[in-house]
Amino acid sequence: AQSVTQLGSHVSVSEGALVLLRCNYSSSVPPYLFWYVQYPNQGLQLLLKYTTGATLVKGINGFEAEFKKSETSFHLTKPSAHMSDAAEYFCAVSEGSGQGAQKLVFGQGTRLTINP
Amino acid sequence: DAGVTQSPTHLIKTRGQQVTLRCSPKSGHDTVSWYQQALGQGPQFIFQYYEEEERQRGNFPDRFSGHQFPNYSSELNVNALLLGDSALYLCASSLSGAEQYFGPGTRLTVT
């Protein structure tokens, strides 16, 4: 069975500092990996995804993530935090597309706080 | 282009009652998935509909059922509501691929 572990339920950084949100996954097949962001009282917005190919993936709002198969990790980074980045972030894994979209398995989430 | 829409936005029900939540997928999408997100938790997969049939199901009891209509919209039904069913219910749509687009959710409160 697939699973996702997000290390750190809360992360706090200063504005302008590096953001690093950690995600480790478990999957018996080559995974598809995703990062979603959730602002208060809203649904989930896709930040970026890894399916195949280049292991460094760039997403929206300056975020990027690197797929490291040997470490079963997919950590999310942003060089310089902005106040608007404060939100809940979820890492998710699926078994790939196959016949239509496969279910997503989510981590518990990491709440990112930005200090002025 | 309208994204995924869900109705209602908020709902308050009493324990033992039944509830129906609705979802309209993003234009052109044919697959709808439902997730339950309890407070402070990540979303949990309930089930997925494709071509009007349930294709995958998560670890949820039979009290949770669904339907997909010919226009690809979907309903989630929950019978015999329990206090523990209080959560944000998210609908996601996709087109035969791995990328799922989420709606804003329906906040269900069971009292």
Coordinates of C-alpha atoms in Angstrom, one line a residue:
Chain A
A1 CA 0.0 0.0 0.0
Q2 CA 1.1 3.5 -0.7
S3 CA 1.8 6.0 2.0
V4 CA 3.1 9.5 2.5
T5 CA 4.9 10.9 5.5
Q6 CA 5.4 14.7 5.9
L7 CA 8.0 15.5 8.4
G8 CA 6.9 18.4 10.6
S9 CA 3.3 19.3 11.0
H10 CA 4.3 23.0 11.5
V11 CA 7.1 24.9 9.8
S12 CA 7.9 28.5 10.6
V13 CA 10.3 30.7 8.5
S14 CA 11.1 34.4 8.2
E15 CA 10.0 36.3 5.1
G16 CA 12.7 36.0 2.5
A17 CA 14.2 32.8 4.0
L18 CA 14.4 29.4 2.4
V19 CA 11.3 27.2 2.6
L20 CA 11.8 23.5 2.9
L21 CA 8.9 21.1 3.4
R22 CA 9.8 17.4 3.7
C23 CA 7.9 14.5 2.1
N24 CA 8.8 10.8 2.0
Y25 CA 6.7 8.2 0.3
S26 CA 6.2 4.5 0.0
S27 CA 5.1 2.9 -3.2
S28 CA 5.5 -0.6 -4.7
V29 CA 5.3 0.9 -8.3
P30 CA 6.9 3.9 -9.9
P31 CA 5.0 6.8 -8.2
Y32 CA 3.4 9.9 -9.4
L33 CA 4.0 12.6 -6.8
F34 CA 2.2 15.9 -6.1
W35 CA 2.3 18.9 -3.9
Y36 CA -0.9 20.7 -3.2
V37 CA -1.5 23.9 -1.2
Q38 CA -4.7 24.7 0.8
Y39 CA -5.5 28.2 1.9
P40 CA -8.0 28.6 4.8
N41 CA -11.5 27.5 4.0
Q42 CA -10.6 26.6 0.4
G43 CA -10.0 23.5 -1.6
L44 CA -6.6 22.2 -2.8
Q45 CA -4.6 23.8 -5.5
L46 CA -1.9 21.9 -7.4
L47 CA 1.6 23.4 -6.9
L48 CA 3.6 20.9 -9.0
K49 CA 3.7 17.3 -10.0
Y50 CA 6.3 14.6 -10.9
T51 CA 5.3 11.9 -13.3
T52 CA 8.3 10.8 -15.4
G53 CA 11.4 12.4 -16.8
A54 CA 13.3 15.3 -15.2
T55 CA 13.5 14.8 -11.4
L56 CA 13.6 18.5 -10.6
V57 CA 10.1 19.8 -11.1
K58 CA 9.2 23.5 -11.1
G59 CA 5.7 24.7 -10.1
I60 CA 3.7 27.8 -9.5
N61 CA 4.6 30.6 -7.2
G62 CA 8.3 29.9 -7.3
F63 CA 8.1 26.4 -5.7
E64 CA 10.1 23.4 -6.9
A65 CA 10.6 19.8 -5.8
E66 CA 13.1 17.1 -6.5
F67 CA 12.2 13.4 -6.8
K68 CA 14.9 11.3 -5.3
K69 CA 14.1 7.6 -5.8
S70 CA 17.0 6.4 -3.7
E71 CA 15.7 8.4 -0.7
T72 CA 12.0 7.9 -1.6
S73 CA 11.7 11.6 -1.1
F74 CA 10.0 14.5 -2.8
H75 CA 10.8 17.6 -0.7
L76 CA 9.3 21.0 -1.6
T77 CA 11.5 24.1 -1.7
K78 CA 11.2 27.8 -2.3
P79 CA 14.3 30.1 -2.2
S80 CA 12.6 33.1 -0.6
A81 CA 9.4 33.0 1.4
H82 CA 6.7 35.5 0.9
M83 CA 3.9 36.3 3.4
S84 CA 1.4 35.0 0.9
D85 CA 2.9 31.5 1.1
A86 CA 1.4 31.0 4.5
A87 CA -0.9 28.0 4.1
E88 CA -1.3 24.2 4.6
Y89 CA 0.8 22.1 2.2
F90 CA 0.0 18.5 1.3
C91 CA 2.2 15.9 -0.4
A92 CA 0.4 13.1 -2.3
V93 CA 1.3 10.0 -4.2
S94 CA -0.6 8.0 -6.8
E95 CA 0.2 4.9 -8.8
G96 CA 0.1 6.7 -12.1
S97 CA -2.5 7.3 -14.7
G98 CA -3.4 3.8 -16.2
Q99 CA -7.0 3.8 -17.1
G100 CA -7.9 7.2 -15.9
A101 CA -6.7 9.0 -12.8
Q102 CA -5.7 6.9 -9.8
K103 CA -6.6 7.7 -6.3
L104 CA -4.3 10.1 -4.4
V105 CA -2.9 9.2 -1.0
F106 CA -2.1 12.3 1.0
G107 CA 0.2 13.1 3.9
Q108 CA -1.0 14.7 7.1
G109 CA 0.0 18.1 5.9
T110 CA 2.4 20.8 7.0
R111 CA 1.3 24.2 8.1
L112 CA 3.7 26.9 6.9
T113 CA 3.9 30.1 8.9
I114 CA 5.8 33.1 7.6
N115 CA 7.2 35.6 10.1
P116 CA 7.6 39.2 9.1
Chain B
D1 CA -13.8 28.1 -18.0
A2 CA -15.4 27.1 -14.8
G3 CA -13.4 24.9 -12.5
V4 CA -14.8 22.2 -10.2
T5 CA -17.9 23.4 -8.4
Q6 CA -19.5 21.9 -5.3
S7 CA -22.8 22.5 -3.5
P8 CA -23.8 23.3 -0.9
T9 CA -20.9 25.2 0.7
H10 CA -21.9 24.4 4.2
L11 CA -24.3 22.0 5.7
I12 CA -25.5 21.2 9.2
K13 CA -27.2 17.9 9.8
T14 CA -28.3 15.9 12.9
R15 CA -26.9 12.5 13.8
G16 CA -28.8 9.7 12.0
Q17 CA -29.9 11.9 9.1
Q18 CA -28.9 11.5 5.4
V19 CA -27.1 14.0 3.3
T20 CA -26.4 14.5 -0.4
L21 CA -23.5 16.5 -1.7
R22 CA -23.1 17.6 -5.3
C23 CA -20.1 18.1 -7.7
S24 CA -19.8 19.5 -11.2
P25 CA -16.5 18.6 -12.8
K26 CA -14.2 20.9 -14.7
S27 CA -15.3 21.3 -18.3
G28 CA -14.1 18.3 -20.4
H29 CA -13.3 16.1 -17.4
D30 CA -14.9 12.6 -17.2
T31 CA -13.7 11.3 -13.9
V32 CA -14.8 12.4 -10.4
S33 CA -13.2 11.5 -7.1
W34 CA -14.4 12.2 -3.6
Y35 CA -12.3 12.8 -0.6
Q36 CA -13.0 13.4 3.1
Q37 CA -10.8 15.8 5.0
A38 CA -11.3 15.8 8.8
L39 CA -10.1 18.8 10.7
G40 CA -6.3 18.9 10.9
Q41 CA -5.9 15.9 8.6
G42 CA -5.0 15.2 5.0
P43 CA -7.8 14.2 2.6
Q44 CA -8.8 10.6 2.6
F45 CA -10.0 8.9 -0.7
I46 CA -13.7 7.8 -0.6
F47 CA -14.3 6.6 -4.1
Q48 CA -14.0 7.5 -7.8
Y49 CA -16.5 7.4 -10.6
Y50 CA -15.8 7.0 -14.3
E51 CA -18.4 6.3 -17.0
E52 CA -21.1 6.4 -14.4
E53 CA -19.6 3.5 -12.5
E54 CA -17.6 3.3 -9.2
R55 CA -14.1 2.4 -10.3
Q56 CA -12.2 2.6 -7.1
R57 CA -13.2 2.7 -3.4
G58 CA -11.3 3.6 -0.3
N59 CA -11.8 2.3 3.2
F60 CA -15.2 3.8 3.9
P61 CA -18.4 2.0 5.0
D62 CA -21.3 1.3 2.8
R63 CA -23.1 4.3 4.4
F64 CA -21.1 6.3 1.8
S65 CA -22.4 5.9 -1.7
G66 CA -22.3 7.9 -4.9
H67 CA -23.5 8.4 -8.4
Q68 CA -22.3 9.8 -11.6
F69 CA -24.6 11.2 -14.2
P70 CA -24.3 11.2 -18.0
N71 CA -23.1 14.8 -17.9
Y72 CA -20.2 13.6 -15.6
S73 CA -21.5 15.5 -12.5
S74 CA -21.6 13.4 -9.3
E75 CA -23.3 13.1 -6.0
L76 CA -22.0 11.8 -2.7
N77 CA -24.6 10.3 -0.3
V78 CA -24.0 9.6 3.3
N79 CA -26.7 7.7 5.3
A80 CA -27.1 7.4 9.1
L81 CA -24.8 10.3 9.8
L82 CA -22.4 10.0 12.7
L83 CA -20.6 12.8 14.6
G84 CA -17.4 11.5 13.1
D85 CA -18.7 12.3 9.6
S86 CA -18.2 16.0 10.2
A87 CA -15.5 17.0 7.8
L88 CA -14.7 18.9 4.6
Y89 CA -15.8 16.9 1.6
L90 CA -13.7 17.5 -1.5
C91 CA -14.6 16.6 -5.1
A92 CA -11.8 16.3 -7.7
S93 CA -12.1 15.9 -11.4
S94 CA -9.7 14.7 -14.1
L95 CA -9.5 13.6 -17.7
S96 CA -8.0 10.1 -17.9
G97 CA -4.8 11.3 -16.3
A98 CA -3.0 11.7 -13.0
E99 CA -3.7 15.4 -12.5
Q100 CA -6.8 16.0 -10.4
Y101 CA -8.4 19.4 -10.0
F102 CA -10.2 20.1 -6.7
G103 CA -13.3 22.0 -5.9
P104 CA -13.7 24.3 -2.9
G105 CA -15.4 21.6 -0.8
T106 CA -18.5 21.2 1.3
R107 CA -18.2 21.7 5.0
L108 CA -20.5 19.1 6.7
T109 CA -21.2 19.5 10.4
V110 CA -23.1 16.7 12.2
T111 CA -24.6 17.6 15.6

